[in-house]
XYZ file of C-alpha atoms in Angstrom:
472
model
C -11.545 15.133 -16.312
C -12.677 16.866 -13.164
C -14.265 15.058 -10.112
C -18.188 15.381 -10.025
C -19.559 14.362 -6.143
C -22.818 14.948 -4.927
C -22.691 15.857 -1.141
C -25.371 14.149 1.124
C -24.310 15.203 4.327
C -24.102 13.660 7.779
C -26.009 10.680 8.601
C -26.392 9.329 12.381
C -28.497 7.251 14.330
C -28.075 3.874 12.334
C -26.517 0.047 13.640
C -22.825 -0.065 13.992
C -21.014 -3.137 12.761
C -18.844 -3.513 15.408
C -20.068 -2.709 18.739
C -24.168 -3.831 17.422
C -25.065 -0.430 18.629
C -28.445 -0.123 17.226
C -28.238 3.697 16.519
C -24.779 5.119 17.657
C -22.792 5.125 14.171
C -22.758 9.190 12.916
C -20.505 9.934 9.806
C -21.111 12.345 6.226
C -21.554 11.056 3.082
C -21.101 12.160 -0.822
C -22.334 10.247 -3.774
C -19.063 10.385 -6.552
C -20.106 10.415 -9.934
C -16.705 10.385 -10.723
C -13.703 11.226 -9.393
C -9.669 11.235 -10.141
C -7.157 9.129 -8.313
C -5.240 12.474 -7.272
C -8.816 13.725 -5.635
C -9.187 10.138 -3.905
C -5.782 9.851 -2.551
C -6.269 13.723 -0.857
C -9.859 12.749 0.062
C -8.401 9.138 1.809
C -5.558 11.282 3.470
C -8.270 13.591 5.237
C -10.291 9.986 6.606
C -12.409 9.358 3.820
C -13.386 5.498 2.466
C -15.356 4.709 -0.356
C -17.308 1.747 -0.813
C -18.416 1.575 -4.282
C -19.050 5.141 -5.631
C -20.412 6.186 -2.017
C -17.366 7.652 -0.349
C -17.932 8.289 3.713
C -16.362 9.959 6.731
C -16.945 8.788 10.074
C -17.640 11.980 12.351
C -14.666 11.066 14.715
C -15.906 12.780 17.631
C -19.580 11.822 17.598
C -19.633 8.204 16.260
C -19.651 5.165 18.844
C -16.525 3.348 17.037
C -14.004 6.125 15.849
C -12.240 4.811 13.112
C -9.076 5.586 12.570
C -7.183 5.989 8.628
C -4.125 3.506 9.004
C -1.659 2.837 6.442
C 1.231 0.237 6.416
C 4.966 1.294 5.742
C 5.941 -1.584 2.988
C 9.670 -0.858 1.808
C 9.946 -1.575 5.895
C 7.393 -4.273 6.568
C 8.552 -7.366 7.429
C 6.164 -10.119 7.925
C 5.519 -11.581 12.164
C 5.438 -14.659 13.005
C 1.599 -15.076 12.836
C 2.113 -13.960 9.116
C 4.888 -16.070 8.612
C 2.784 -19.082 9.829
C -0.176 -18.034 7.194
C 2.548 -18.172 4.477
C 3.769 -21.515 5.186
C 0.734 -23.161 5.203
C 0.154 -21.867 1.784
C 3.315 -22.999 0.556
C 2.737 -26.514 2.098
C -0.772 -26.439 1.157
C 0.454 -25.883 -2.377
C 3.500 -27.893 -2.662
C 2.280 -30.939 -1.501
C -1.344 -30.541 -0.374
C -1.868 -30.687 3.162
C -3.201 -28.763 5.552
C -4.906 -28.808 8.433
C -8.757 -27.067 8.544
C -8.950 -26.547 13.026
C -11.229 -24.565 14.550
C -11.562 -22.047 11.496
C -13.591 -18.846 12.703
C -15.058 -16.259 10.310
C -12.796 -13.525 9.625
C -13.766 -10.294 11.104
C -15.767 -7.682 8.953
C -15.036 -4.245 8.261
C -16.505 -1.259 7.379
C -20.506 -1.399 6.845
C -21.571 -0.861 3.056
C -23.796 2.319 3.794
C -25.079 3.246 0.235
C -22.780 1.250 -1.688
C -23.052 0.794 -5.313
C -25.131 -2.332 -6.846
C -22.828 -2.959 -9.637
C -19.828 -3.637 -7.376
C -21.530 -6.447 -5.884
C -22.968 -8.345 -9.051
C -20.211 -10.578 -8.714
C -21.123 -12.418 -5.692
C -23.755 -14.066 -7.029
C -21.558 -14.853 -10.005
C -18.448 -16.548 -7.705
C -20.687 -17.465 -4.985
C -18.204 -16.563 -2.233
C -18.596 -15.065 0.761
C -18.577 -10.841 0.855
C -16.307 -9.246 3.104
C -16.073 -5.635 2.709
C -12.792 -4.761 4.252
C -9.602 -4.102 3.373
C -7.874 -7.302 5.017
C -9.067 -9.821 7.272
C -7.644 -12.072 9.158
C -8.329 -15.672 11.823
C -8.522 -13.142 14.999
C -12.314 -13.435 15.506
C -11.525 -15.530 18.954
C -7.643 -15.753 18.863
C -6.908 -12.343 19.985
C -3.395 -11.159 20.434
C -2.795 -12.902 23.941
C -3.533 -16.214 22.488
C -1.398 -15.683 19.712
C 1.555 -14.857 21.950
C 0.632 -18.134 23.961
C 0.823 -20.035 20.940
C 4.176 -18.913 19.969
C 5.762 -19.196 23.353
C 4.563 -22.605 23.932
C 5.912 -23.645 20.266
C 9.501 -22.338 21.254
C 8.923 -23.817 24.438
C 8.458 -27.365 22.660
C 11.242 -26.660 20.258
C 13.974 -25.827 22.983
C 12.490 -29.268 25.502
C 13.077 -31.486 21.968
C 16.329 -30.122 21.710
C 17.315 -30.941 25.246
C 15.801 -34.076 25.314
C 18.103 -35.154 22.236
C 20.820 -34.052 23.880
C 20.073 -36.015 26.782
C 19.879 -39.370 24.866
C 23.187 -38.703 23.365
C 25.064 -38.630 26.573
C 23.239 -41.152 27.519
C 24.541 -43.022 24.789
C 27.699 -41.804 25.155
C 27.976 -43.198 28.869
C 27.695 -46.789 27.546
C 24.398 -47.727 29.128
C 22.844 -50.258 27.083
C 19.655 -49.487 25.091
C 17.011 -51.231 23.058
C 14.746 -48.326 21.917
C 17.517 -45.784 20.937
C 19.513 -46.976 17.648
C 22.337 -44.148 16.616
C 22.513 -43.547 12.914
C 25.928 -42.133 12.067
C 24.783 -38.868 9.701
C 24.063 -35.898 9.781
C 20.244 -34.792 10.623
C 18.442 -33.058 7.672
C 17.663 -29.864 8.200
C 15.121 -28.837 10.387
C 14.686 -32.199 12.095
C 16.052 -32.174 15.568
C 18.921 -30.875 16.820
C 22.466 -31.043 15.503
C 24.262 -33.490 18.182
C 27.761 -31.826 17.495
C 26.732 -29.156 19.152
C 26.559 -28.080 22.573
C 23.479 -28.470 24.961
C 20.327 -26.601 25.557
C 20.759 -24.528 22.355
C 17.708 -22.736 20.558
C 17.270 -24.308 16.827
C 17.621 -20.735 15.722
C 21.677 -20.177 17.178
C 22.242 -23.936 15.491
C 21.621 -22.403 12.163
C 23.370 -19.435 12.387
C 26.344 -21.226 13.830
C 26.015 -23.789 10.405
C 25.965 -20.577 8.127
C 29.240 -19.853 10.010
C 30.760 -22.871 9.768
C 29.967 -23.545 6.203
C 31.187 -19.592 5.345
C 34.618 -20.957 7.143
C 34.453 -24.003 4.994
C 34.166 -22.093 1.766
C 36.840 -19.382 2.678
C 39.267 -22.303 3.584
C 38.010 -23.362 0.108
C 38.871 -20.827 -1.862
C 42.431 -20.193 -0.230
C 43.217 -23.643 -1.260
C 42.326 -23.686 -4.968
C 43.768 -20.080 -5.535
C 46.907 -21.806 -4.576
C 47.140 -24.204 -6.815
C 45.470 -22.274 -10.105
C 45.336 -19.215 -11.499
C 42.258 -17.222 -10.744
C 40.739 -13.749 -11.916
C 40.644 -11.678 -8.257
C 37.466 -11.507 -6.709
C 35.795 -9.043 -4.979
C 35.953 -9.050 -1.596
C 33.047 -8.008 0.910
C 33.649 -4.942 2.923
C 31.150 -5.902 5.237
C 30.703 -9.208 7.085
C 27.915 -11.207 5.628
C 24.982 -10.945 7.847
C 24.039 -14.112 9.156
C 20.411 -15.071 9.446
C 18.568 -12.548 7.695
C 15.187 -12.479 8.082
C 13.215 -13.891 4.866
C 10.915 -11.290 2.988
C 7.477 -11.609 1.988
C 9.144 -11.735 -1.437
C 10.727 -14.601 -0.243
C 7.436 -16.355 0.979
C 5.411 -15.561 -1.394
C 7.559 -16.091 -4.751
C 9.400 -19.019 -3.335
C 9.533 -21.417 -6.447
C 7.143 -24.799 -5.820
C 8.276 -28.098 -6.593
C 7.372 -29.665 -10.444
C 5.194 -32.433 -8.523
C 3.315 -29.673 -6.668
C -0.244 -30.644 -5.052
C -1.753 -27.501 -6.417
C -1.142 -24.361 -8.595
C -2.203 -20.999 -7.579
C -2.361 -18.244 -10.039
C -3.108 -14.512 -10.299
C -4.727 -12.107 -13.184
C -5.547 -8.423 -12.298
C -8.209 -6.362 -14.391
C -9.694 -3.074 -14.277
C -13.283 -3.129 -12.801
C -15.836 -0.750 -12.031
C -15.236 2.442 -10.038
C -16.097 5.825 -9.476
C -12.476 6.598 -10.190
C -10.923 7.308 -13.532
C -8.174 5.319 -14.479
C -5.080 7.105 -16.049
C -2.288 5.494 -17.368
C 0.698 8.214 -17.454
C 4.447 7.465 -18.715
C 5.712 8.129 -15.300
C 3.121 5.811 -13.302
C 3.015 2.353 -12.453
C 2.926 -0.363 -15.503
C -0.516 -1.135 -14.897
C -2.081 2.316 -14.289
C -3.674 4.138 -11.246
C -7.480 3.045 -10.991
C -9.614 0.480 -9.533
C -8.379 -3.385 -10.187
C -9.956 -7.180 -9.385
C -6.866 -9.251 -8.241
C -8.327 -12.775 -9.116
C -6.993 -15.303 -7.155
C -7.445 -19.221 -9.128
C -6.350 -22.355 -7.531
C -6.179 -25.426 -10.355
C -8.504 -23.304 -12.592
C -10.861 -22.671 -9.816
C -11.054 -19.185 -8.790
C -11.722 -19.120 -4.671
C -10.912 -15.254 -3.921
C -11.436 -11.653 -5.630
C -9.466 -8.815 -3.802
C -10.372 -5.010 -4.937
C -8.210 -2.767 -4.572
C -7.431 1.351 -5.625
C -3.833 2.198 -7.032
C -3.628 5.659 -6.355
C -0.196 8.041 -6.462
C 1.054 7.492 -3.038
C -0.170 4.050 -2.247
C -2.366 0.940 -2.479
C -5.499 1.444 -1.365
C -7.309 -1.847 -0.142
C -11.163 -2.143 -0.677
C -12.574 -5.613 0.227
C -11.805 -9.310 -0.736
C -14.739 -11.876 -1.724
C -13.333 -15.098 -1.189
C -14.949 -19.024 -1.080
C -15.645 -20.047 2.470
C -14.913 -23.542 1.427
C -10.922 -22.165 1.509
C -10.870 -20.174 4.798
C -8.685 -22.996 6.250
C -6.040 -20.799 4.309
C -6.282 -17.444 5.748
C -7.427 -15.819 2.759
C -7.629 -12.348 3.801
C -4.459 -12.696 5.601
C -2.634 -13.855 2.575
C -3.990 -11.470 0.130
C -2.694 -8.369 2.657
C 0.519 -10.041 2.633
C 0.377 -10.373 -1.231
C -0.792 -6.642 -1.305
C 1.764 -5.129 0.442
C 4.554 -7.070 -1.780
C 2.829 -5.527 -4.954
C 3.323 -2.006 -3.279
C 6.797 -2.648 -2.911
C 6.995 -4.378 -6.376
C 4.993 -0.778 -8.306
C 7.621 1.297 -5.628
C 10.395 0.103 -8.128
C 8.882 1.488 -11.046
C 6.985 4.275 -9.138
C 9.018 5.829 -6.017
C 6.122 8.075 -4.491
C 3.876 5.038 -4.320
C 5.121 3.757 -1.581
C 1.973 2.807 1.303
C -0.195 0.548 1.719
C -3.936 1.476 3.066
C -5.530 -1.136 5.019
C -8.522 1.302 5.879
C -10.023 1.788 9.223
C -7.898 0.838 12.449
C -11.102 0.531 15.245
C -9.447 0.271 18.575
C -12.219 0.380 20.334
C -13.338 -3.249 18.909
C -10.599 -5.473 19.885
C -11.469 -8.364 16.674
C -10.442 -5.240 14.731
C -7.044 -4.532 16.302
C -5.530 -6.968 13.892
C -4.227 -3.927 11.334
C -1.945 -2.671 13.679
C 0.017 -6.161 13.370
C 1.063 -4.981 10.057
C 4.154 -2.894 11.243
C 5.594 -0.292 10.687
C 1.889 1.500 10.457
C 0.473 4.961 11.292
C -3.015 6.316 11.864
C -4.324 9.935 11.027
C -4.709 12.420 13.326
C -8.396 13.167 13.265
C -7.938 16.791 13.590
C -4.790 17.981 11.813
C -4.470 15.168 9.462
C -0.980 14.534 9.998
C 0.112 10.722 10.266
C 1.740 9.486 13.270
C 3.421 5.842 14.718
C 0.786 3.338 15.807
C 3.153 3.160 18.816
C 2.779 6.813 19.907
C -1.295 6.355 19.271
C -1.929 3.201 21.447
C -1.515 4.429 25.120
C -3.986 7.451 24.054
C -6.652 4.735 22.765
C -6.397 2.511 25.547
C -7.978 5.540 27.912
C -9.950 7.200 25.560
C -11.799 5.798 22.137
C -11.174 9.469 20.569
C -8.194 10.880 20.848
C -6.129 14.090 18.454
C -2.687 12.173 18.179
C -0.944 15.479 17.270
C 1.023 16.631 19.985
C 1.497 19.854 18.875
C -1.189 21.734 20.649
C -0.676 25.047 18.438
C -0.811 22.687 15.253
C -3.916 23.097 13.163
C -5.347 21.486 9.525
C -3.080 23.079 6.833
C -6.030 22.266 4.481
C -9.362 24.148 6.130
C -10.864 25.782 3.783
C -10.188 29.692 4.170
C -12.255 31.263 0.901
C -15.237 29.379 0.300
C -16.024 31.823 -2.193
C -13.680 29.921 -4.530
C -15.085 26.148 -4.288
C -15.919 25.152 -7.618
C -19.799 24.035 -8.388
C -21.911 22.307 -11.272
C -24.652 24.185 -12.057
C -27.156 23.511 -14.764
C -23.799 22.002 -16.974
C -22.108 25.150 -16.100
C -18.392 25.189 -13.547
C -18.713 28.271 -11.448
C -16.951 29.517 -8.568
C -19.471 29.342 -5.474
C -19.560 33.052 -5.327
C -20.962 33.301 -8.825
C -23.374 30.369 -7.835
C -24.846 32.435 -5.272
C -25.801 34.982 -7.018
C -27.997 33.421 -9.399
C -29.214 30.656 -6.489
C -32.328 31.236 -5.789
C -34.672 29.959 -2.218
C -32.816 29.577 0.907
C -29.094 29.914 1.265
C -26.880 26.689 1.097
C -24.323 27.658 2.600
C -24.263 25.737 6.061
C -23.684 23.080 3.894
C -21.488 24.031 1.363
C -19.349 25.191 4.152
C -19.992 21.605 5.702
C -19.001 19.796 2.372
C -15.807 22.226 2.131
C -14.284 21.601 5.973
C -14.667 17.927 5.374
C -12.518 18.133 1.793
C -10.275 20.516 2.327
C -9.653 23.891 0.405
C -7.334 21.800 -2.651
C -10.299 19.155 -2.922
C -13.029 21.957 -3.064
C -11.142 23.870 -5.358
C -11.015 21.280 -8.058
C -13.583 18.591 -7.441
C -16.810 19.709 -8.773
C -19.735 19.906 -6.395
C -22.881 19.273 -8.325
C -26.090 21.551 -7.197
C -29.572 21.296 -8.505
């Protein structure tokens, strides 16, 4: 099965999404009849997108929002602490049913559907959920970064004031001064409520936990010494390394964290194929569930309130778009589903080892409600001109001075893939495959080759060697 793609060329002087410019968005266009995950992956590693079978490049240079290919790193990723706050609330939302709705804003969108297929669509009017095509989304549409770092200081800042405060009242107590409103209970505190009064003063809830995973480590070595005294044991292995103490929890850990038998709510997940330009294949050596297009349903008590598309492809996970019910944006939807995406990279990884990214799509610096990917660290956006990927961190001071920007610092480097015989791009012709030099021959009117050469730069020499470029 070859790839069959119908080139429509650049399009420009239409309204951009994300500045409202009424005609500054520029980018070239093909129509894919169909196409193979291998073409797709090589097509999304040189800044292409589809949405439905219409697969797009934004013409970096020209367009008024460059947007930038960014991919997550997920055997790396570990989750911040605005992503660790989205989890929770699903967990308590689902354990034992509360939550708390705010000030919810609408997610940001992403890329504009420019001649995106019908079909895919159907199913909004089915689920009658919102449509939000973009590969994640997330509560950022006034709570920008800054506000988010307020947020977070001022919670530590609370945390750290309770735990002095505590402290305070227990020398107090201590001192023999009488009090009415203060009663001491003699136990321990429960974890996670207030501070441990054992300990010493003006200490951060986070060094009180690791200093209990000491002491209890301690407790169980002393433990162990004891009984091995007293009965014969088999020897045990002993660590080489010292434990590490603290370790940050997972998404795994999150996400898969087992709910309570008396839980508020159940959540649960089925995955299908569903329509796509792209040909699924199922090989021995891929993933369990095949490289293709998939729905990832998401059903809460039988009730399904979010539909995430996405493209598993032989390096990565390629996120689409996510429908979801409005009615359940108090839960972060398109946060959570990112989160849920990147842990199913990792979990296809194990079978897989190449497949190991996550896509999130376009990275638009220049629109700050769209800044939101780079959160998901460690990430990397495409160099616009040599196609090489490089560290978010190296690409932001560029961006902040100049909305295009070649993030290749080798001056000398160039595109590896430009097409260097055009003579040997493959066409359909009348239900014949031909190399373009044959197809010229027998072409007949005015040469198309500005075009075809147009169609080949944009590809690449692999993809225009094997994808099949259909000509009338």
């Amino acid at each position: 099965m070859a790839s069959v793609v119908e080139y429509k060329g650049p399009r420009e002087g239409y309204r951009c999404g994300y500045c409202n410019s009424p005609a500054g968005k520029v980018s070239s266009g093909m129509w894919a009849h169909s196409m193979t995950v291998q073409d797709y992956q090589a097509l999304i590693d040189r800044g292409w997108r589809r949405s439905g079978k219409y697969v797009y490049k934004p013409v970096m240079n020209q367009t008024c929002c460059p947007q930038y290919t960014i991919r997550c790193q997920p055997l790396h990723f570990q989750p911040s602490k605005s992503h660790k706050k989205v989890l929770k609330k699903m967990f308590k939302f689902l354990s034992k049913g509360e939550f708390s709705r705010g000030n919810n804003e609408e997610e940001p969108m992403d890329s504009q559907m420019d001649d995106a297929a019908v079909d895919d669509f159907v199913l909004k009017s089915k689920l009658e959920v919102q449509s939000d095509h973009r590969p994640l989304s997330e509560d950022y549409n006034k709570v920008i970064e800054s506000e988010v770092k307020e947020k977070e200081e001022n919670l530590e800042a609370k945390e750290t004031k309770e735990l002095n405060q505590s402290h305070a009242k227990r020398e107090k107590l201590g001192s023999g001064e009488p009090s009415s409103s203060v009663r001491v209970i003699p136990s321990a505190p429960k974890p996670g409520k207030g501070a441990d009064l054992s300990k010493p003063p003006c200490r951060k809830a986070k060094d009180i936990r690791k200093e209990r995973k000491r002491q209890k480590l301690i407790l169980k070595s002393q433990t162990d010494k004891l009984e091995g005294s007293q009965v014969q044991r088999e020897p045990q292995p002993f660590p080489s390394e010292k434990p590490k103490l603290n370790q940050p929890k997972s998404i795994e850990d999150f996400i898969f964290d087992t709910l309570p038998e008396d839980a508020a709510h159940q959540l649960e997940f089925t995955r299908f194929l569903c329509s796509s330009p792209l040909e699924a294949e199922n090989p021995p050596e891929g993933p369990d569930c095949g490289y293709g297009s998939f729905h990832q349903q998401y059903w809460l008590d039988g009730k399904i309130i979010a539909v995430g598309v996405i493209d598993v492809l032989p390096y990565c996970v390629s996120s689409v778009y996510l429908y979801y019910d409005p009615d359940y944006s108090f839960l972060s939807l398109g946060v959570y589903s990112a989160l849920r995406e990147i842990a199913f990279t990792r979990q296809l990884h194990e079978k897989t080892s190449q497949l190991s990214y996550y896509y999130m799509g376009f990275y638009i610096h220049s629109c700050p409600k769209m800044r939101y990917k780079g959160q998901y660290r460690p990430s990397d956006l495409l160099c616009p001109e040599t196609y090489v990927w490089v560290p978010i961190e190296q690409c932001l001071p560029a961006l902040e001075s100049s909305k295009y920007c070649r993030f290749n610092q080798d001056t000398k480097a160039v595109d590896e893939e430009r097409v260097k015989e055009l003579g040997r791009l493959r066409v359909l012709y009348k239900r014949t495959i031909m190399p373009y030099n044959i197809y010229k021959k027998r072409q007949k009117g005015p040469s198309d080759e500005a075009i075809v050469q147009q169609y080949a730069d944009l590809v690449g020499q692999t993809c225009s060697e094997r994808m099949l470029l259909f000509r009338s």
